[in-house]
Coordinates of C-alpha atoms and ligand atoms in Angstrom, one line a residue:
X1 CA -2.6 -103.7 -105.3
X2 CA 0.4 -104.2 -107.4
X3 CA 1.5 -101.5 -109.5
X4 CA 2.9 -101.9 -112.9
X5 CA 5.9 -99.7 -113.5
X6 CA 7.9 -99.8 -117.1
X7 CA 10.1 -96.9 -116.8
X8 CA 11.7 -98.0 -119.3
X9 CA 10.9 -96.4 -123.0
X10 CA 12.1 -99.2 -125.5
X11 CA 14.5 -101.5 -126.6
X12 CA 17.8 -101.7 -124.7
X13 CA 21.3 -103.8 -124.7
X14 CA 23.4 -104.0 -121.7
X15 CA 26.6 -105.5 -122.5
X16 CA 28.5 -105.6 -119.7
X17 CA 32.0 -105.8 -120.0
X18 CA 34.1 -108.2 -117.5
X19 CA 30.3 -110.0 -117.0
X20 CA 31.8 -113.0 -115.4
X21 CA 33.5 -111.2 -112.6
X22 CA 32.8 -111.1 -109.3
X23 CA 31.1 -108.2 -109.4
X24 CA 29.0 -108.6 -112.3
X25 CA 27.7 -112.2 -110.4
X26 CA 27.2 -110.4 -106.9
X27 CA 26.1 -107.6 -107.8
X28 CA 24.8 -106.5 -111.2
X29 CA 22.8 -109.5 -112.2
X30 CA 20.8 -109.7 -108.4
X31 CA 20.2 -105.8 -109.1
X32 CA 18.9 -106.6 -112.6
X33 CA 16.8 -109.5 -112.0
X34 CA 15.4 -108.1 -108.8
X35 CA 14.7 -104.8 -111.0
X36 CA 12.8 -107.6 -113.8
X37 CA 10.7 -109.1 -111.3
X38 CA 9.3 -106.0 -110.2
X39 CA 8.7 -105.2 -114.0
X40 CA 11.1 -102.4 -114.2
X41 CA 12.6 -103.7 -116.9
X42 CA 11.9 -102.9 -120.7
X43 CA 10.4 -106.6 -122.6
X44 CA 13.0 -105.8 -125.6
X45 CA 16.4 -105.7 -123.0
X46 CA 18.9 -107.9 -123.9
X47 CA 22.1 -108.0 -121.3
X48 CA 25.3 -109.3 -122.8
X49 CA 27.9 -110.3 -120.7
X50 CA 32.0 -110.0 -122.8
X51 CA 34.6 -112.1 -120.9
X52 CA 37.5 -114.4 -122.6
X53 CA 36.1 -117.4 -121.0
X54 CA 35.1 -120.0 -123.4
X55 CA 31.5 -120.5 -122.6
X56 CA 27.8 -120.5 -124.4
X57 CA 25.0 -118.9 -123.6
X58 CA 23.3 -122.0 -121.7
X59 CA 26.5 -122.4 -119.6
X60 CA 26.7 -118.8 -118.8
X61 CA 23.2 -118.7 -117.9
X62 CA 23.8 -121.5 -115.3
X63 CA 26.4 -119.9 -114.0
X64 CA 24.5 -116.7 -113.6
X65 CA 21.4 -119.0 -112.1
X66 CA 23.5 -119.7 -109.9
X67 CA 24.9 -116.4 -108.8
X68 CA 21.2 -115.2 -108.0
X69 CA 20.7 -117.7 -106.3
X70 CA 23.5 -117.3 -103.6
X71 CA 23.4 -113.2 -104.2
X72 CA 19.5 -112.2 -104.2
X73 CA 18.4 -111.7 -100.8
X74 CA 15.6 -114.3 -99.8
X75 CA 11.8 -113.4 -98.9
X76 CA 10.6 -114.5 -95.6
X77 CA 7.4 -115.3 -93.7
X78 CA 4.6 -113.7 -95.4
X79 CA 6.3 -112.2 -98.4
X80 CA 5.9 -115.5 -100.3
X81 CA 4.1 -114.0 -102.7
X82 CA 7.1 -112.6 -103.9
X83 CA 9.4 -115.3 -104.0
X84 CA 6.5 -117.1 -106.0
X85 CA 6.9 -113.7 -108.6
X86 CA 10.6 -114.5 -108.6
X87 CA 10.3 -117.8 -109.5
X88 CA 8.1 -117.3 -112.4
X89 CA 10.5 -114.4 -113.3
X90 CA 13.4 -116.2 -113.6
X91 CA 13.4 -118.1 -116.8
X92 CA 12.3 -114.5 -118.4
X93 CA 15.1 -113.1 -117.0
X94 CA 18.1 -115.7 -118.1
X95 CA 16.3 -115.5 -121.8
X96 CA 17.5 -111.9 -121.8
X97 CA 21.6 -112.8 -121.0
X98 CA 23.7 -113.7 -123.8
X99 CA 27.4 -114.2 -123.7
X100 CA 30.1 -112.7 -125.9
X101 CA 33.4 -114.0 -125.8
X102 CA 35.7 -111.3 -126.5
X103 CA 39.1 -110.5 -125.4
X104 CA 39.3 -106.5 -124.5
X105 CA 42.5 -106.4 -125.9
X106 CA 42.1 -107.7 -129.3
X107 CA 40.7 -104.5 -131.3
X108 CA 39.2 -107.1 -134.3
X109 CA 36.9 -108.6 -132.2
X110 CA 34.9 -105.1 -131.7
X111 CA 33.1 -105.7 -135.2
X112 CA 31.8 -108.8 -134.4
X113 CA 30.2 -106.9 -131.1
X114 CA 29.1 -104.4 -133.4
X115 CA 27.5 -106.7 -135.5
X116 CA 25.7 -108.3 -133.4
X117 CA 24.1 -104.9 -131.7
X118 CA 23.6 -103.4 -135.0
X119 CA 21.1 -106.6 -135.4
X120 CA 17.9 -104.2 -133.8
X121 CA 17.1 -100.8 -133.1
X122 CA 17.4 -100.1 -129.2
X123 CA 19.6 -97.8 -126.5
X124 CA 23.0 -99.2 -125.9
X125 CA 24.7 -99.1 -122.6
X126 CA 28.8 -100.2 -122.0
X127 CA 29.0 -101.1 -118.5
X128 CA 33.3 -101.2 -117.8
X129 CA 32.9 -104.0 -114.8
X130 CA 36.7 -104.5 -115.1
X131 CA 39.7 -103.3 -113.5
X132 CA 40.8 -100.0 -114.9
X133 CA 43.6 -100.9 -116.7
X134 CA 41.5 -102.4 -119.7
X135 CA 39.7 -99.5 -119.7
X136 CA 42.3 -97.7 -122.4
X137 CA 41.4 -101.3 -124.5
X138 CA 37.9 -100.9 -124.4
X139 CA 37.2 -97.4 -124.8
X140 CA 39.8 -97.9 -128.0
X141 CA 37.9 -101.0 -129.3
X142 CA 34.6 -98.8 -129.3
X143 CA 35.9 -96.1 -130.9
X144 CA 37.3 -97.6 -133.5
X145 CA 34.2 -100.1 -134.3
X146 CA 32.4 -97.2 -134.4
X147 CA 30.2 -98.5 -131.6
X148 CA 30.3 -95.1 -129.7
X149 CA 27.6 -93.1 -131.4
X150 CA 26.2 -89.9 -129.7
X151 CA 23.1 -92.0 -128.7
X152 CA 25.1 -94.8 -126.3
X153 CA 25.9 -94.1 -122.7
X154 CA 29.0 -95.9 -120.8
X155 CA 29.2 -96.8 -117.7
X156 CA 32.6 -96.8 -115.2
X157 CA 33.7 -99.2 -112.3
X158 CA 35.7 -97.1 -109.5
X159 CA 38.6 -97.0 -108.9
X160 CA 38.9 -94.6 -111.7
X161 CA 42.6 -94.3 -111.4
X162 CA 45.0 -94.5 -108.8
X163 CA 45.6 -90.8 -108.9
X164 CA 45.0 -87.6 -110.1
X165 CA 47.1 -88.0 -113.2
X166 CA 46.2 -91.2 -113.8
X167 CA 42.6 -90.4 -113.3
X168 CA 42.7 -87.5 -115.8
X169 CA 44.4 -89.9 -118.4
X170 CA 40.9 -92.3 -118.3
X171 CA 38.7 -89.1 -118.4
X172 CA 40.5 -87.5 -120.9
X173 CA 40.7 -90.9 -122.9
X174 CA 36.8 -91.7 -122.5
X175 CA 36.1 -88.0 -123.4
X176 CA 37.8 -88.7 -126.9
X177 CA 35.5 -91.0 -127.5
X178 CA 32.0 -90.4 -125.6
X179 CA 30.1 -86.8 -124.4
X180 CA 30.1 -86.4 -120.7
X181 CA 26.7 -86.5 -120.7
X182 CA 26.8 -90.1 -122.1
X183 CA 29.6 -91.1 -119.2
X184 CA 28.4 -92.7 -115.8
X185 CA 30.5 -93.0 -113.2
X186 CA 29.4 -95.2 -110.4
X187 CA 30.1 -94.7 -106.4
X188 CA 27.3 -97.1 -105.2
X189 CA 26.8 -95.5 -102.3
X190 CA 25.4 -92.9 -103.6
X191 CA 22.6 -95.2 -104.5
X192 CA 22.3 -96.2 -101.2
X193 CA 18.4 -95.7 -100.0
X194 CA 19.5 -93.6 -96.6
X195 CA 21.9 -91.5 -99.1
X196 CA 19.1 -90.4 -100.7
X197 CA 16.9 -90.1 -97.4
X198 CA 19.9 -87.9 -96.5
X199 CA 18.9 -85.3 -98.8
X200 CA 15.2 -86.1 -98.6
X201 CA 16.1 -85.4 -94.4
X202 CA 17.8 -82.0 -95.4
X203 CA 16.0 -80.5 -98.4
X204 CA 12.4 -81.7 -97.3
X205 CA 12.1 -80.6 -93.6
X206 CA 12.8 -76.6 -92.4
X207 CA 13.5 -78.3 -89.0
X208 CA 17.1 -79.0 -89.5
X209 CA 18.2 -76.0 -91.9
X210 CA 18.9 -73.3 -89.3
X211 CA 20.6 -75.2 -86.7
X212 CA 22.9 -77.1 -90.2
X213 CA 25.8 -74.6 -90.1
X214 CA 29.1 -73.7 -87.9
X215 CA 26.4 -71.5 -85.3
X216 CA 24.7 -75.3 -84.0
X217 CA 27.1 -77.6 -85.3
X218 CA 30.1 -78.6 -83.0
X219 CA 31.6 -81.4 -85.3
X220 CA 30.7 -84.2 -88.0
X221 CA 31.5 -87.5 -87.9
X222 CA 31.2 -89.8 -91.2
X223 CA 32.1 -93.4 -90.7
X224 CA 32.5 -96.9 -92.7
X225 CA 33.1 -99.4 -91.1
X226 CA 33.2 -103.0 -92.4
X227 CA 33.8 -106.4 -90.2
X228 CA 35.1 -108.3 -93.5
X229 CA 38.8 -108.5 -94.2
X230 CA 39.9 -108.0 -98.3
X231 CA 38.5 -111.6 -98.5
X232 CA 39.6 -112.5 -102.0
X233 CA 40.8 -109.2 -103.0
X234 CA 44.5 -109.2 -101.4
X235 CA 46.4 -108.1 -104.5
X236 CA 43.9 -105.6 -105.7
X237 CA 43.6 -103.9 -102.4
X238 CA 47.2 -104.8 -101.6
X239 CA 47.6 -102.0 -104.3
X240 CA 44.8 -99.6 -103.3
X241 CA 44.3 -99.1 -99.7
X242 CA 41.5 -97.6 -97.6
X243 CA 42.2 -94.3 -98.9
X244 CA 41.7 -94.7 -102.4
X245 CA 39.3 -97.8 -101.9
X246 CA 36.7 -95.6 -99.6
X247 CA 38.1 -92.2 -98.5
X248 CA 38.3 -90.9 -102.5
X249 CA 35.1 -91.6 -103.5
X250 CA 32.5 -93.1 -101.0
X251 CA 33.3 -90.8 -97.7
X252 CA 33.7 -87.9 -100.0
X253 CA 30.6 -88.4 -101.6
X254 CA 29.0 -88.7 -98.7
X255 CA 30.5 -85.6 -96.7
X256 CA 29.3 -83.8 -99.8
X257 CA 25.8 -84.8 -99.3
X258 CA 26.0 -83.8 -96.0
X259 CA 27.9 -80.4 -96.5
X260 CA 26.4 -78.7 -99.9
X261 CA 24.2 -75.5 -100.0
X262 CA 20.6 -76.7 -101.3
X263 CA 20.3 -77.3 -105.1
X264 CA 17.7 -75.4 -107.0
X265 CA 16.3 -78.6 -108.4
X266 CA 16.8 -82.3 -108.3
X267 CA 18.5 -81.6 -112.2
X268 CA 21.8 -84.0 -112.1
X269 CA 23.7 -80.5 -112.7
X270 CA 22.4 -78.9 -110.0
X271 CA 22.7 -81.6 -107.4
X272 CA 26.3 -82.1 -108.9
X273 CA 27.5 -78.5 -108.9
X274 CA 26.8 -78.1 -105.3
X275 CA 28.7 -81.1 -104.5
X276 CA 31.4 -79.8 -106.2
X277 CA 31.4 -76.3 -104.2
X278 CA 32.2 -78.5 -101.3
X279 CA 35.0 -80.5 -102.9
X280 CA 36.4 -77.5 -104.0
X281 CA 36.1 -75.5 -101.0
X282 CA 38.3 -78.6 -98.6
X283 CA 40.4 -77.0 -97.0
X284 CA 44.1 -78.4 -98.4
X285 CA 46.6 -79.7 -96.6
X286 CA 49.3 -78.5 -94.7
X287 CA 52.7 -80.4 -93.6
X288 CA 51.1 -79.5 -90.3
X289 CA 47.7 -81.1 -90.7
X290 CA 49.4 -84.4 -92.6
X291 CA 50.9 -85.5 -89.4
X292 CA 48.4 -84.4 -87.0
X293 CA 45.1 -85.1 -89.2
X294 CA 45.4 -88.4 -90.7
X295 CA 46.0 -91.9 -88.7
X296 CA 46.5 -95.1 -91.5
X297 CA 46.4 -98.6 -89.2
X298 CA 46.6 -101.9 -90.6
X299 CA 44.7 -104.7 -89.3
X300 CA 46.7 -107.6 -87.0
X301 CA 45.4 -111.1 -86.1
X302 CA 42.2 -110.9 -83.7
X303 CA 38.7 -112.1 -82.9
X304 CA 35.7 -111.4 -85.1
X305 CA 32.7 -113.3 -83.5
X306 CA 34.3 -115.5 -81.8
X307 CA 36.9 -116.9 -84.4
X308 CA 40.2 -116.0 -85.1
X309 CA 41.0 -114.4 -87.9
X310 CA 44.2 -113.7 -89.9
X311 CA 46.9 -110.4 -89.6
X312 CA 46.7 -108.1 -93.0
X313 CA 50.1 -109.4 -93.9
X314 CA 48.9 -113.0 -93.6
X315 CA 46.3 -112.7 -96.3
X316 CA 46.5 -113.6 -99.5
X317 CA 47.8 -111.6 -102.0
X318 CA 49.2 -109.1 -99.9
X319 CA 53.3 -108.4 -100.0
X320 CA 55.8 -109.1 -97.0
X321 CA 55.9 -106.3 -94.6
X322 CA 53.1 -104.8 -96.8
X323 CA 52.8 -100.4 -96.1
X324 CA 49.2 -100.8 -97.0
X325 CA 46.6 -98.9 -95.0
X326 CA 43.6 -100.9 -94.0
X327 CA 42.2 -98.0 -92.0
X328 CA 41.8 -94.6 -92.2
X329 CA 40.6 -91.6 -89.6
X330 CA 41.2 -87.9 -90.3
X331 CA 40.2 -84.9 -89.6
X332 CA 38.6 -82.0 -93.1
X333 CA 37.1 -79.2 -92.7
X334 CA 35.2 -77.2 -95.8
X335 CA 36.6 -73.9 -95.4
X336 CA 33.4 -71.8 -96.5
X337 CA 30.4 -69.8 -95.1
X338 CA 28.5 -72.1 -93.5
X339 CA 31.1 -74.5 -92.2
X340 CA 34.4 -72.5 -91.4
X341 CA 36.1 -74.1 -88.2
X342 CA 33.7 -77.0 -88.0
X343 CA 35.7 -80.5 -87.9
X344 CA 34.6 -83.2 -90.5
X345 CA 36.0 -86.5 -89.0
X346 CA 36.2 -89.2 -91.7
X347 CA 36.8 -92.9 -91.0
X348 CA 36.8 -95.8 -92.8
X349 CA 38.4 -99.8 -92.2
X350 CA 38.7 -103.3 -93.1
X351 CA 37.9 -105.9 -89.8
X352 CA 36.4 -103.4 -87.2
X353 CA 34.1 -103.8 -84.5
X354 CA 31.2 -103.4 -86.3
X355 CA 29.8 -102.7 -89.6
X356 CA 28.3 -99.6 -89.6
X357 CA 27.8 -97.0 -92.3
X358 CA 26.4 -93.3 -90.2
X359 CA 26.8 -89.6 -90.5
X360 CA 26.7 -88.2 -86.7
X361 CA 26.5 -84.8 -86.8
X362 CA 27.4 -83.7 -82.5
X363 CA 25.4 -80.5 -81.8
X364 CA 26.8 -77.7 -79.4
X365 CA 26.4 -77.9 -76.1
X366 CA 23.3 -75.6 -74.5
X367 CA 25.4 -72.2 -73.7
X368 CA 24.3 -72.5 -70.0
X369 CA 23.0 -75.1 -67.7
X370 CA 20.6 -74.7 -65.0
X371 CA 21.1 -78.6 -64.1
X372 CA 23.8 -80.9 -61.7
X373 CA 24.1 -83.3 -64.3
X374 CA 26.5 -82.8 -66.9
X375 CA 24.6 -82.0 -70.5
X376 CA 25.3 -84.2 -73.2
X377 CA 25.3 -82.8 -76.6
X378 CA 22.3 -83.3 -79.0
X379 CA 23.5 -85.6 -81.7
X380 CA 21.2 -86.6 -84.8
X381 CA 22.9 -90.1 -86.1
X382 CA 21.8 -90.6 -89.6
X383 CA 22.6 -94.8 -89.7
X384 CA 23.2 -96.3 -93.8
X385 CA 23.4 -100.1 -92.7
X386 CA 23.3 -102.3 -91.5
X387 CA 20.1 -100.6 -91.0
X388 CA 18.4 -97.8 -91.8
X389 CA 17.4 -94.8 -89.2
X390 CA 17.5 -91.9 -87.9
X391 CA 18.3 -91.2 -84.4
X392 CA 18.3 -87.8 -82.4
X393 CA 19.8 -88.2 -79.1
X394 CA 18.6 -85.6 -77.2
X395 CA 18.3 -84.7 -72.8
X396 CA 15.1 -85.9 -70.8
X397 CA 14.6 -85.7 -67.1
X398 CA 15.2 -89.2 -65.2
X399 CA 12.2 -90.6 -63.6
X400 CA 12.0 -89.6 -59.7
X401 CA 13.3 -87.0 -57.3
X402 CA 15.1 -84.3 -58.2
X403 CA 16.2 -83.0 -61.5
X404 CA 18.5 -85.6 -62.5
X405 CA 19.2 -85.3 -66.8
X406 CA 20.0 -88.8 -68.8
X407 CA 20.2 -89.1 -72.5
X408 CA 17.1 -90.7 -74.7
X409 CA 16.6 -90.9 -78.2
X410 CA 14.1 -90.3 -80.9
X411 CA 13.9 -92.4 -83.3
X412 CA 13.1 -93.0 -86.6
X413 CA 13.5 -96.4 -88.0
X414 CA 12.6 -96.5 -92.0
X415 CA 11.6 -100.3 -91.8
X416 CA 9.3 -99.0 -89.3
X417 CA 6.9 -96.9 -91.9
X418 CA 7.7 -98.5 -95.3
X419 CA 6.9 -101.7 -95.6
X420 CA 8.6 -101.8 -99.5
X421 CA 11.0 -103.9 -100.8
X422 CA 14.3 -101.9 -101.1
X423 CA 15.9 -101.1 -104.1
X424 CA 19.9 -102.6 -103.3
X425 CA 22.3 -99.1 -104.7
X426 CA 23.7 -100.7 -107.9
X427 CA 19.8 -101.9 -108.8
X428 CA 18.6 -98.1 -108.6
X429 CA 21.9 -97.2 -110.4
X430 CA 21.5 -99.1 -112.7
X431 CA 18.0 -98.2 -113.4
X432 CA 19.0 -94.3 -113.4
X433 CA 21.8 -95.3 -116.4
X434 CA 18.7 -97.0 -118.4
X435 CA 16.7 -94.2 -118.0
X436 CA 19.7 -91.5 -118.4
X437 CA 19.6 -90.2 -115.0
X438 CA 23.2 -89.6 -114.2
X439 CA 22.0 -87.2 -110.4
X440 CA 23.8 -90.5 -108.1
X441 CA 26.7 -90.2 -110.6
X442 CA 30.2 -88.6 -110.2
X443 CA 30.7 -85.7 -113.3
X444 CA 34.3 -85.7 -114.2
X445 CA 35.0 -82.2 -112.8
X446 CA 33.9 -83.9 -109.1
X447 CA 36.4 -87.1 -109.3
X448 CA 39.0 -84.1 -110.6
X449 CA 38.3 -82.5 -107.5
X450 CA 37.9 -85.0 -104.8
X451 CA 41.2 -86.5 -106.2
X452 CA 43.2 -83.0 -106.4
X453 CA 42.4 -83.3 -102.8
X454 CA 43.2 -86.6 -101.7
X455 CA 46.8 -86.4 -103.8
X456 CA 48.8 -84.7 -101.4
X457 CA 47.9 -87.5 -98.8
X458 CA 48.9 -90.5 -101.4
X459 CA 52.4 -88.5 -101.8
X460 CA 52.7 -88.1 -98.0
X461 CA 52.5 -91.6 -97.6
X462 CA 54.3 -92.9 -100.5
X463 CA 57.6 -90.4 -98.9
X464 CA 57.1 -92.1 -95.8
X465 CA 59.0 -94.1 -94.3
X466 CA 56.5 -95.0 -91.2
X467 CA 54.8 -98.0 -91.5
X468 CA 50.9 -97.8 -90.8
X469 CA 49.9 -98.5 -86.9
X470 CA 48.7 -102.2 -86.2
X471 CA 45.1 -102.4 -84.6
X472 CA 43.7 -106.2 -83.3
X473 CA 40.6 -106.9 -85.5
X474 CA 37.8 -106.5 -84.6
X475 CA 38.4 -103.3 -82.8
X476 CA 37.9 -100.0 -83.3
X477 CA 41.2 -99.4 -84.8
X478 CA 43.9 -97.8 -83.8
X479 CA 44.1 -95.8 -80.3
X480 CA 45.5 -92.7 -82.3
X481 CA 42.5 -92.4 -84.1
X482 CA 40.6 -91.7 -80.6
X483 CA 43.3 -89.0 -79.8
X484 CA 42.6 -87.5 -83.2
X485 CA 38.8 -86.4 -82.0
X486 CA 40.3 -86.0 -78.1
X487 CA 42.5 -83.4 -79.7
X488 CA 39.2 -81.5 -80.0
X489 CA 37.2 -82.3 -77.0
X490 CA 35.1 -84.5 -78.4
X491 CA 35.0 -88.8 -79.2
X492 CA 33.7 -90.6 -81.7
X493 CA 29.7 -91.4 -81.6
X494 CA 30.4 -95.2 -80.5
X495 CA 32.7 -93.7 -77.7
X496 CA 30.0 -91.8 -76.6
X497 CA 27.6 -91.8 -73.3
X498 CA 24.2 -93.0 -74.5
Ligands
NDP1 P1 37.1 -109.9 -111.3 O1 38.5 -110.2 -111.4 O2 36.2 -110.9 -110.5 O3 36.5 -110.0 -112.8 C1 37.1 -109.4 -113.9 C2 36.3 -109.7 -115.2 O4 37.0 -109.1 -116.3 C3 36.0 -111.1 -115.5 O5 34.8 -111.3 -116.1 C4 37.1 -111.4 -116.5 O6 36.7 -112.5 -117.3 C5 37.1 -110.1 -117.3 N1 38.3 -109.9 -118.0 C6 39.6 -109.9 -117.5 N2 40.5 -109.6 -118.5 C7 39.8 -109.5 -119.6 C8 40.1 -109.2 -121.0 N3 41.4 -109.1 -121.4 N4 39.1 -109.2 -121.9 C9 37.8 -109.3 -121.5 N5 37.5 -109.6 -120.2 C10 38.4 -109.6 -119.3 O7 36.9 -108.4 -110.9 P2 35.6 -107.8 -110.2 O8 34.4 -108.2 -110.9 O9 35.7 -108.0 -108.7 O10 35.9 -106.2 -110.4 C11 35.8 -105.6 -111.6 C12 36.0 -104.0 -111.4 O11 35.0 -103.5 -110.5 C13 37.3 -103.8 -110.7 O12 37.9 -102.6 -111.2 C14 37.0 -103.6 -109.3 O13 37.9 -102.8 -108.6 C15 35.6 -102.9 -109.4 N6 34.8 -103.1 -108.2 C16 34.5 -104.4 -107.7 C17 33.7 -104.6 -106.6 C18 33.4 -105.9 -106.1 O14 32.7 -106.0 -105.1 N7 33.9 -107.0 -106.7 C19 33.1 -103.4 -105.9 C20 33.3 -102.2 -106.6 C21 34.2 -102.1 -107.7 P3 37.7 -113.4 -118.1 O15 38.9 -113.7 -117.2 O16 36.9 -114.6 -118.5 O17 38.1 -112.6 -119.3
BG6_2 C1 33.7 -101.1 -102.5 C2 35.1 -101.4 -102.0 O1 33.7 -100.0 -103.3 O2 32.8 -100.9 -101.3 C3 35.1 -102.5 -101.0 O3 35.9 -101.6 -103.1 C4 34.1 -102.3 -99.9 O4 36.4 -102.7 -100.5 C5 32.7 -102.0 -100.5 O5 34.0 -103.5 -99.2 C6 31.8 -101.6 -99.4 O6 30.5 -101.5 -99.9 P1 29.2 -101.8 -99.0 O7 28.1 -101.4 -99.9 O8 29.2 -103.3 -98.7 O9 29.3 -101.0 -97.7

C-alpha cells in the first residue's frame, strides 16, 4: 500500500542561494526531487535557484535534469515501480525551479527578489549554499530589502567560519538580521539515518544504559574515513583542512551523540542542550596533550584500487610545500560524571583504506578469566556507511575439544529489517527546515562551543613549524596515529583481532 504523506502545511519558496554550485546540483536538488516523488512535498513549492550566471529558466532546468540524473541513486531489480513514479515525477518537479540571476554582492538587486516573492502568500526559506565569505553580502541584501521578516527561516552551509572569531562575526551578523529560532545550521551528518538510529540505539533500549559510562566503557573510537582525494576542491580545502573540514563539526557532532546524558524529550532544545553539556565539558588542551594527542598526516602518491593516484601537493589547487592536514587522529576526553578518564579517539582523512564512517565503543575486559585463551574485549561497532549496522563482537566457545574462546559477532544489519527507501541526510534536512524542525541542527551556542575547543589546536598548528607526517594513500594513515591508541593499550577497531 502506498501511503500519502504531505507534511508539508502550505505554500513554500526555497530560494537557494549559489543554486548552480556543486552542491546545490549533487546534493540539494536529488534530495528535493527524491523528497517530490515520494509526495513529501507541498503542491504550491516553488525552488529558486540565485547565481550570476546568465541563464533562463528552461536552460537551468536542463542543467538541473541533468544533475538528477547523474546524482539520484538508480532503482534496481524489482523496485521498478519506483523509477516508473520518478519518471512521471519529473516534469512536476523541474516546473517548480526557477532561476534568479542575481549577483550577492550587488545590494539593488535584493528588490527585484523581493518582488518576485512578495507575488503569493507562502513560508520562505534562504538556503546560503555558498562559500562563507558572501554570507556578510547576503545576510545584508536581506536585511535591507526587508526580505527577513519574523516568519522566514535561513538556512547555513558549514564551514561557518574558519575560527572562533570569525565564526562569531557570521553569527553575530545573521543574528542582526534573523531570530535564532529562524537560523539553520546544517552538519549533514546529523541527518544521516544511523545518526539518528544512534539515538534511537541509546534512548530506546535499557540494555545499553548501564554498561554506557566510565564503569564498562574502556575507550571510544569515532572514525571518517573517506577513499576520495579533495577531487575538485584543492583551493578550498587547501585552505581548510581535515580539522576544520570534519573534526569541527561532523566528529564533534557525532561524539556528542554518543556522549550526552538522555534528553527529556525529542524538543530541538532539549536534544541540543545536552549536546552542548558535552561540548562544554571537553576537556581543554594542554601544551602537554597538543603534542602527544593530536597526529595531522598529509596524503603522498599511492594505490587506491589498483590505480595510482596523485601526492596532496600534486593536486590541483593546493600550494607548493602545502602545511595542510589531510588527516587527523587524536585523542578527547569529556571530563564529567559519567565519562571521566575514558579516551575518545577521533579520526578523520582524505584517501584512506577504506571508507568507513563507525563509532566503536571497546568494552572492559571481564575482571577475571577462567579460560587459556586470551579474552578479547566486547566491542559494539555502530557502522554509518558505507552501510548501515550494528555489530557487537562478543566471546563464544570454538567448536571441539577443550575450551578454546574465538571472537563472533551479532549482528544487526538495518537493510536486513527495513526494506524502505532511505532518506539521503540533506533530503531529511531539508525536510526538517520546511517543516521548522531545527533538532539535526547546530544552535549557535554549540558551533560557539565546539569551536572554542578546537581553537587552541588551529593556533598550535599555525605556530608550528612541523610539517604534517606523509602517509601512502590508501592506507591507514600515518603510523603515529597507531602509537596514539598503543599509548593506551589499546588499537584502533580495524587493527583489531576479529
Ligand atoms: P561552488 O563553487 O560549486 O558553487 C558556488 C555557487 O555560488 C555557484 O552557484 C555560484 O554561481 C554562486 N556564486 C558565487 N559567487 C556568487 C555571487 N557573487 N553572487 C551570487 N552567486 C554566486 O561551491 P559548492 O556548491 O561546492 O559549495 C557551496 C558552499 O557549500 C561552500 O561553502 C562549501 O564549502 C559548502 N559545502 C559544499 C559541499 C560540497 O559537497 N560541494 C559539502 C558541504 C558544504 P555563479 O558563479 O554563477 O554566481
Ligand atoms: C563535507 C566535507 O562536509 O563532508 C567533505 O566538506 C567530505 O570534504 C564530506 O568529503 C563527507 O561527507 P559524506 O556524507 O560523503 O561522508
Amino acid at each position: 500500500m502506498n501511503v500519502i504523506i504531505l507534511f508539508m502545511e502550505g505554500n513554500f519558496d526555497l530560494v537557494i542561494f549559489g543554486g548552480t554550485g556543486d552542491l546545490a546540483l549533487r546534493k540539494l536538488y536529488p534530495a528535493l526531487f527524491l523528497a517530490d516523488c515520494d509526495d513529501r512535498l507541498h503542491a504550491g513549492g516553488r525552488i529558486i535557484a540565485a547565481a550570476r550566471q546568465t541563464l533562463d529558466n528552461d536552460a537551468f532546468r536542463a542543467k538541473v535534469a541533468e544533475a538528477l540524473q547523474r546524482f539520484v541513486p538508480k532503482v534496481t531489480g524489482a523496485a521498478q515501480e519506483m523509477q516508473a513514479k520518478r519518471d512521471a515525477s519529473l516534469s512536476r518537479f523541474l516546473a517548480r525551479l526557477t532561476y534568479f540571476i542575481l549577483d550577492a554582492n550587488d545590494a539593488t538587486q535584493y528588490q527585484a527578489l523581493k518582488r518576485s516573492l512578495d507575488e503569493r502568500d507562502s513560508q520562505t526559506i534562504f538556503y546560503l549554499s555558498v562559500g562563507p565569505t558572501l554570507f556578510p553580502a547576503i545576510i545584508g541584501g536581506l536585511k535591507a530589502s526587508g526580505l527577513n521578516t519574523p516568519d522566514t527561516r535561513i538556512v547555513l552551509e558549514k564551514p561557518l567560519g574558519r575560527d572562533l572569531t570569525s565564526s562569531r562575526q557570521i553569527n553575530s551578523l545573521v543574528l542582526e538580521a534573523f531570530a535564532e529560532s529562524q537560523v539553520y545550521r546544517i552538519d549533514h551528518y546529523l541527518g544521516k539515518e544511523t545518526v539518528q538510529n544512534l539515538l534511537a540505539l541509546r534512548f530506546g533500549n535499557t540494555l545499553l544504559e548501564p554498561l554506557w559510562n566510565r564503569s564498562w566503557v574502556r575507550d571510544v573510537q569515532i572514525t571518517i574515513a573517506e577513499t576520495v582525494g579533495v577531487e575538485t576542491r584543492g583551493e578550498f580545502y587547501d585552505s581548510t583542512g581535515a580539522f576544520r573540514d570534519m573534526v569541527q563539526n561532523h566528529l564533534l557532532n557525532l561524539l556528542c551523540i554518543t556522549a550526552m546524558e538522555p534528553p527529556a524529550s525529542l524538543d530541538p532544545d532539549a536534544v541540543r542542550d545536552e549536546k552542548l553539556q558535552v561540548l562544554r565539558a571537553m576537556k581543554p588542551w594542554t601544551a602537554e596533550t597538543l603534542r602527544e594527542s593530536l597526529v595531522r598526516g598529509q596524503y603522498r602518491a599511492g594505490s587506491m584500487g589498483g590505480s595510482r593516484v596523485a601526492s596532496y601537493l600534486d593536486e590541483q589547487g593546493v600550494a607548493v610545500n602545502s602545511p595542510t592536514e589531510t588527516y587527523v587522529a587524536l585523542r578527547a576526553e569529556v571530563s564529567n560524571w559519567r565519562w571521566a578518564g575514558v579516551p575518545f579517539y577521533l579520526r578523520t582523512g582524505k584517501r584512506m583504506a577504506e571508507r568507513r564512517a563507525e563509532v566503536v565503543i571497546n568494552f572492559k575486559s571481564p575482571p577475571h578469566s577462567i579460560f587459556e585463551t586470551p579474552l578479547a574485549p566486547n566491542r559494539l561497532v555502530i557502522t554509518l556507511q558505507p552501510e548501515e549496522s550494528v555489530r557487537l563482537y562478543t566471546m563464544a566457545k570454538a567448536p571441539g575439544d577443550g575450551m578454546r574462546l574465538r571472537e563472533v559477532y551479532l549482528d544487526l544489519d538495518f537493510q536486513q529489517f527495513f526494506r524502505e527507501r532511505r532518506q539521503d541526510a540533506y533530503e531529511r534536512l531539508l525536510l526538517d527546515v520546511l517543516r521548522g524542525n531545527a533538532t539535526l541542527f547546530m544552535r549557535r551556542d554549540e558551533a560557539d562551543a565546539a569551536w572554542r575547543w578546537v581553537q587552541p589546536v588551529l593556533d598550535h598548528w599555525a605556530s608550528e613549524s612541523t610539517p604534517p607526517i606523509g602517509y601512502a594513500a590508501g592506507s591507514w594513515g600515518p603510523p603515529a596515529s597507531s602509537r596514539l591508541t598503543a599509548l593506551a593499550g589499546t588499537a584502533w577497531h580495524e587493527e583489531q583481532s576479529v
